[in-house]
């Protein structure tokens, strides 16, 4: 339980168990976090960065992020999955703000390739092998907790977003700062308004 891990922010969202599962998937060592902290819960950037930095300190090299998101594309409806190929941070939240801790990474990390192209290609190949349509696109993070207005969704489409949610970007930024490779999948739960 996150409650047993000093410093871990406790999720308050229904369905987020707040547990870290550690084990094996085949021959690979894996850690699965059931839940995460969100900016809309009132957590600081430092708190949002903490769990990802703990994963890095434990030796995690690849971080696979998942989220629930609203679709901005008619062809990717509820029940679809979308591989994240890029993101737009519209949340005003960046967990790297503040004094840089050089143990984790450089002051100005490059996120040109925030979402690892090789890992994303492997996700797409797995989906193809399973004859499953895996969409791909740009994920936009809004801070929430309210859902977006029709005008915001219209603007997000014009900005090039394919899905919108309230998480994932802080973890990606922290992971890239630490030198971890990142891939991600959005579970499309609804069409965005408008």
mmCIF file of C-alpha atoms in Angstrom:
data_model
loop_
_atom_site.group_PDB
_atom_site.id
_atom_site.type_symbol
_atom_site.label_atom_id
_atom_site.label_comp_id
_atom_site.label_asym_id
_atom_site.label_seq_id
_atom_site.Cartn_x
_atom_site.Cartn_y
_atom_site.Cartn_z
ATOM 1 C CA UNK A 1 0.000 0.000 0.000
ATOM 2 C CA UNK A 2 1.156 3.548 -0.719
ATOM 3 C CA UNK A 3 0.164 4.218 2.908
ATOM 4 C CA UNK A 4 3.094 1.995 3.935
ATOM 5 C CA UNK A 5 5.588 3.827 1.689
ATOM 6 C CA UNK A 6 7.009 6.996 3.266
ATOM 7 C CA UNK A 7 6.434 10.104 1.161
ATOM 8 C CA UNK A 8 4.060 8.495 -1.348
ATOM 9 C CA UNK A 9 1.068 10.696 -2.156
ATOM 10 C CA UNK A 10 -2.206 8.933 -1.467
ATOM 11 C CA UNK A 11 -4.649 8.880 -4.408
ATOM 12 C CA UNK A 12 -8.188 9.952 -3.604
ATOM 13 C CA UNK A 13 -9.797 8.993 -6.926
ATOM 14 C CA UNK A 14 -12.270 6.089 -6.941
ATOM 15 C CA UNK A 15 -10.723 3.054 -8.596
ATOM 16 C CA UNK A 16 -7.146 4.036 -7.705
ATOM 17 C CA UNK A 17 -6.191 1.375 -5.160
ATOM 18 C CA UNK A 18 -2.962 3.091 -4.117
ATOM 19 C CA UNK A 19 -0.805 -0.031 -4.225
ATOM 20 C CA UNK A 20 2.541 -0.989 -5.728
ATOM 21 C CA UNK A 21 2.714 -4.547 -7.033
ATOM 22 C CA UNK A 22 6.210 -5.989 -7.529
ATOM 23 C CA UNK A 23 6.795 -9.264 -9.338
ATOM 24 C CA UNK A 24 7.594 -10.909 -12.643
ATOM 25 C CA UNK A 25 5.931 -10.896 -16.044
ATOM 26 C CA UNK A 26 7.438 -13.946 -17.681
ATOM 27 C CA UNK A 27 11.145 -13.493 -16.958
ATOM 28 C CA UNK A 28 11.003 -9.704 -16.592
ATOM 29 C CA UNK A 29 10.983 -7.917 -13.255
ATOM 30 C CA UNK A 30 8.046 -5.510 -13.204
ATOM 31 C CA UNK A 31 6.445 -2.979 -10.901
ATOM 32 C CA UNK A 32 2.816 -2.045 -11.398
ATOM 33 C CA UNK A 33 1.392 0.959 -9.626
ATOM 34 C CA UNK A 34 -2.339 0.792 -9.053
ATOM 35 C CA UNK A 35 -3.203 4.461 -8.959
ATOM 36 C CA UNK A 36 -1.415 7.764 -9.022
ATOM 37 C CA UNK A 37 -1.593 11.275 -7.618
ATOM 38 C CA UNK A 38 -3.138 14.016 -9.744
ATOM 39 C CA UNK A 39 -2.581 17.763 -9.744
ATOM 40 C CA UNK A 40 -6.338 18.317 -9.379
ATOM 41 C CA UNK A 41 -6.208 16.528 -6.014
ATOM 42 C CA UNK A 42 -4.048 19.390 -4.767
ATOM 43 C CA UNK A 43 -0.687 17.633 -4.990
ATOM 44 C CA UNK A 44 2.397 19.753 -5.642
ATOM 45 C CA UNK A 45 4.735 19.151 -8.574
ATOM 46 C CA UNK A 46 7.222 17.681 -6.107
ATOM 47 C CA UNK A 47 4.623 15.141 -4.919
ATOM 48 C CA UNK A 48 3.707 14.300 -8.513
ATOM 49 C CA UNK A 49 7.396 13.592 -9.249
ATOM 50 C CA UNK A 50 8.026 11.445 -6.190
ATOM 51 C CA UNK A 51 6.669 8.042 -7.255
ATOM 52 C CA UNK A 52 8.353 8.169 -10.684
ATOM 53 C CA UNK A 53 11.669 9.032 -9.049
ATOM 54 C CA UNK A 54 11.228 6.113 -6.646
ATOM 55 C CA UNK A 55 10.710 3.797 -9.638
ATOM 56 C CA UNK A 56 13.895 5.174 -11.225
ATOM 57 C CA UNK A 57 15.811 4.677 -7.945
ATOM 58 C CA UNK A 58 14.603 1.065 -7.881
ATOM 59 C CA UNK A 59 16.195 0.531 -11.296
ATOM 60 C CA UNK A 60 13.216 0.916 -13.618
ATOM 61 C CA UNK A 61 14.479 1.678 -17.125
ATOM 62 C CA UNK A 62 11.211 1.645 -19.090
ATOM 63 C CA UNK A 63 8.032 3.337 -17.866
ATOM 64 C CA UNK A 64 4.753 2.405 -19.518
ATOM 65 C CA UNK A 65 2.055 4.912 -18.644
ATOM 66 C CA UNK A 66 -1.681 4.380 -18.968
ATOM 67 C CA UNK A 67 -4.643 6.669 -18.515
ATOM 68 C CA UNK A 68 -8.326 7.130 -19.161
ATOM 69 C CA UNK A 69 -8.985 9.810 -21.771
ATOM 70 C CA UNK A 70 -11.660 11.454 -23.851
ATOM 71 C CA UNK A 71 -11.347 11.076 -27.616
ATOM 72 C CA UNK A 72 -11.210 14.030 -29.981
ATOM 73 C CA UNK A 73 -11.324 11.683 -33.005
ATOM 74 C CA UNK A 74 -14.582 10.155 -34.221
ATOM 75 C CA UNK A 75 -12.823 6.964 -35.381
ATOM 76 C CA UNK A 76 -11.384 6.295 -31.898
ATOM 77 C CA UNK A 77 -14.519 5.865 -29.817
ATOM 78 C CA UNK A 78 -15.134 4.561 -26.306
ATOM 79 C CA UNK A 79 -13.423 1.221 -25.767
ATOM 80 C CA UNK A 80 -10.551 2.110 -28.090
ATOM 81 C CA UNK A 81 -6.894 2.269 -27.124
ATOM 82 C CA UNK A 82 -4.476 4.937 -28.351
ATOM 83 C CA UNK A 83 -0.686 4.721 -28.254
ATOM 84 C CA UNK A 84 0.659 8.099 -27.150
ATOM 85 C CA UNK A 85 3.114 9.477 -29.702
ATOM 86 C CA UNK A 86 3.431 12.994 -28.276
ATOM 87 C CA UNK A 87 1.809 15.244 -25.722
ATOM 88 C CA UNK A 88 0.660 18.801 -25.141
ATOM 89 C CA UNK A 89 0.948 20.045 -21.568
ATOM 90 C CA UNK A 90 -2.010 22.415 -21.212
ATOM 91 C CA UNK A 91 -2.233 21.865 -17.460
ATOM 92 C CA UNK A 92 0.105 24.593 -16.237
ATOM 93 C CA UNK A 93 1.744 21.859 -14.123
ATOM 94 C CA UNK A 94 5.388 20.881 -14.519
ATOM 95 C CA UNK A 95 6.961 18.769 -11.753
ATOM 96 C CA UNK A 96 10.447 19.891 -12.792
ATOM 97 C CA UNK A 97 9.836 23.491 -11.670
ATOM 98 C CA UNK A 98 12.007 24.511 -8.747
ATOM 99 C CA UNK A 99 15.584 23.825 -7.771
ATOM 100 C CA UNK A 100 17.024 21.107 -10.022
ATOM 101 C CA UNK A 101 18.397 18.010 -8.308
ATOM 102 C CA UNK A 102 21.301 16.968 -10.535
ATOM 103 C CA UNK A 103 21.099 13.403 -9.198
ATOM 104 C CA UNK A 104 17.984 12.922 -11.325
ATOM 105 C CA UNK A 105 18.900 14.797 -14.479
ATOM 106 C CA UNK A 106 19.895 18.057 -16.159
ATOM 107 C CA UNK A 107 18.304 21.442 -15.534
ATOM 108 C CA UNK A 108 16.874 21.603 -19.070
ATOM 109 C CA UNK A 109 15.968 18.076 -20.204
ATOM 110 C CA UNK A 110 15.234 17.529 -23.885
ATOM 111 C CA UNK A 111 11.776 16.061 -24.439
ATOM 112 C CA UNK A 112 11.876 16.098 -28.235
ATOM 113 C CA UNK A 113 11.486 12.322 -28.053
ATOM 114 C CA UNK A 114 9.529 12.141 -24.802
ATOM 115 C CA UNK A 115 7.556 9.154 -26.086
ATOM 116 C CA UNK A 116 10.021 6.482 -27.249
ATOM 117 C CA UNK A 117 9.446 5.706 -30.931
ATOM 118 C CA UNK A 118 10.920 2.175 -30.736
ATOM 119 C CA UNK A 119 8.742 1.217 -27.764
ATOM 120 C CA UNK A 120 5.671 2.681 -29.468
ATOM 121 C CA UNK A 121 6.494 0.697 -32.621
ATOM 122 C CA UNK A 122 6.605 -2.463 -30.471
ATOM 123 C CA UNK A 123 3.180 -1.614 -29.032
ATOM 124 C CA UNK A 124 1.805 -1.164 -32.554
ATOM 125 C CA UNK A 125 3.402 -4.442 -33.711
ATOM 126 C CA UNK A 126 1.862 -6.316 -30.754
ATOM 127 C CA UNK A 127 -1.548 -4.873 -31.596
ATOM 128 C CA UNK A 128 -1.135 -5.892 -35.246
ATOM 129 C CA UNK A 129 -0.140 -9.420 -34.218
ATOM 130 C CA UNK A 130 -3.316 -9.634 -32.134
ATOM 131 C CA UNK A 131 -5.377 -8.166 -34.996
ATOM 132 C CA UNK A 132 -6.349 -5.305 -32.664
ATOM 133 C CA UNK A 133 -6.761 -1.714 -33.858
ATOM 134 C CA UNK A 134 -4.415 0.428 -31.751
ATOM 135 C CA UNK A 135 -4.890 4.085 -32.608
ATOM 136 C CA UNK A 136 -2.023 6.505 -32.139
ATOM 137 C CA UNK A 137 -1.873 10.204 -31.496
ATOM 138 C CA UNK A 138 -1.164 13.192 -29.309
ATOM 139 C CA UNK A 139 -2.428 13.271 -25.733
ATOM 140 C CA UNK A 140 -3.293 16.631 -24.164
ATOM 141 C CA UNK A 141 -3.242 17.079 -20.400
ATOM 142 C CA UNK A 142 -5.657 19.557 -18.847
ATOM 143 C CA UNK A 143 -5.462 20.066 -15.083
ATOM 144 C CA UNK A 144 -9.085 19.300 -14.262
ATOM 145 C CA UNK A 145 -10.955 18.254 -12.226
ATOM 146 C CA UNK A 146 -13.726 19.601 -14.454
ATOM 147 C CA UNK A 147 -14.197 18.206 -17.926
ATOM 148 C CA UNK A 148 -13.520 20.536 -20.830
ATOM 149 C CA UNK A 149 -15.897 22.990 -22.464
ATOM 150 C CA UNK A 150 -16.878 22.590 -26.123
ATOM 151 C CA UNK A 151 -14.744 25.639 -26.980
ATOM 152 C CA UNK A 152 -11.710 24.091 -25.257
ATOM 153 C CA UNK A 153 -12.179 20.817 -27.126
ATOM 154 C CA UNK A 154 -12.440 22.739 -30.398
ATOM 155 C CA UNK A 155 -9.186 24.556 -29.563
ATOM 156 C CA UNK A 156 -7.470 21.298 -28.552
ATOM 157 C CA UNK A 157 -8.400 19.733 -31.907
ATOM 158 C CA UNK A 158 -6.922 22.773 -33.679
ATOM 159 C CA UNK A 159 -3.747 22.302 -31.599
ATOM 160 C CA UNK A 160 -3.430 18.726 -32.887
ATOM 161 C CA UNK A 161 -4.657 16.745 -29.868
ATOM 162 C CA UNK A 162 -6.301 13.362 -30.372
ATOM 163 C CA UNK A 163 -7.188 12.625 -26.731
ATOM 164 C CA UNK A 164 -7.508 14.629 -23.538
ATOM 165 C CA UNK A 165 -7.061 13.683 -19.890
ATOM 166 C CA UNK A 166 -5.838 14.919 -16.507
ATOM 167 C CA UNK A 167 -2.632 12.947 -15.891
ATOM 168 C CA UNK A 168 0.355 11.175 -17.463
ATOM 169 C CA UNK A 169 2.386 14.195 -18.614
ATOM 170 C CA UNK A 170 4.022 14.879 -15.215
ATOM 171 C CA UNK A 171 5.172 11.252 -14.965
ATOM 172 C CA UNK A 172 6.529 11.365 -18.509
ATOM 173 C CA UNK A 173 8.476 14.574 -17.839
ATOM 174 C CA UNK A 174 9.996 13.208 -14.633
ATOM 175 C CA UNK A 175 10.865 9.876 -16.246
ATOM 176 C CA UNK A 176 12.593 11.565 -19.176
ATOM 177 C CA UNK A 177 14.449 13.855 -16.747
ATOM 178 C CA UNK A 178 15.774 10.688 -15.066
ATOM 179 C CA UNK A 179 16.735 9.113 -18.394
ATOM 180 C CA UNK A 180 13.991 6.495 -18.447
ATOM 181 C CA UNK A 181 12.399 5.408 -21.724
ATOM 182 C CA UNK A 182 8.650 6.077 -21.874
ATOM 183 C CA UNK A 183 5.692 4.727 -23.806
ATOM 184 C CA UNK A 184 2.020 5.097 -23.096
ATOM 185 C CA UNK A 185 -1.510 4.039 -23.911
ATOM 186 C CA UNK A 186 -4.735 5.979 -23.427
ATOM 187 C CA UNK A 187 -7.882 3.988 -22.746
ATOM 188 C CA UNK A 188 -10.605 5.930 -24.518
ATOM 189 C CA UNK A 189 -13.578 6.084 -22.176
ATOM 190 C CA UNK A 190 -15.751 8.685 -23.921
ATOM 191 C CA UNK A 191 -15.925 11.222 -26.693
ATOM 192 C CA UNK A 192 -14.834 14.651 -25.515
ATOM 193 C CA UNK A 193 -17.625 17.218 -25.425
ATOM 194 C CA UNK A 194 -18.362 19.330 -28.470
#
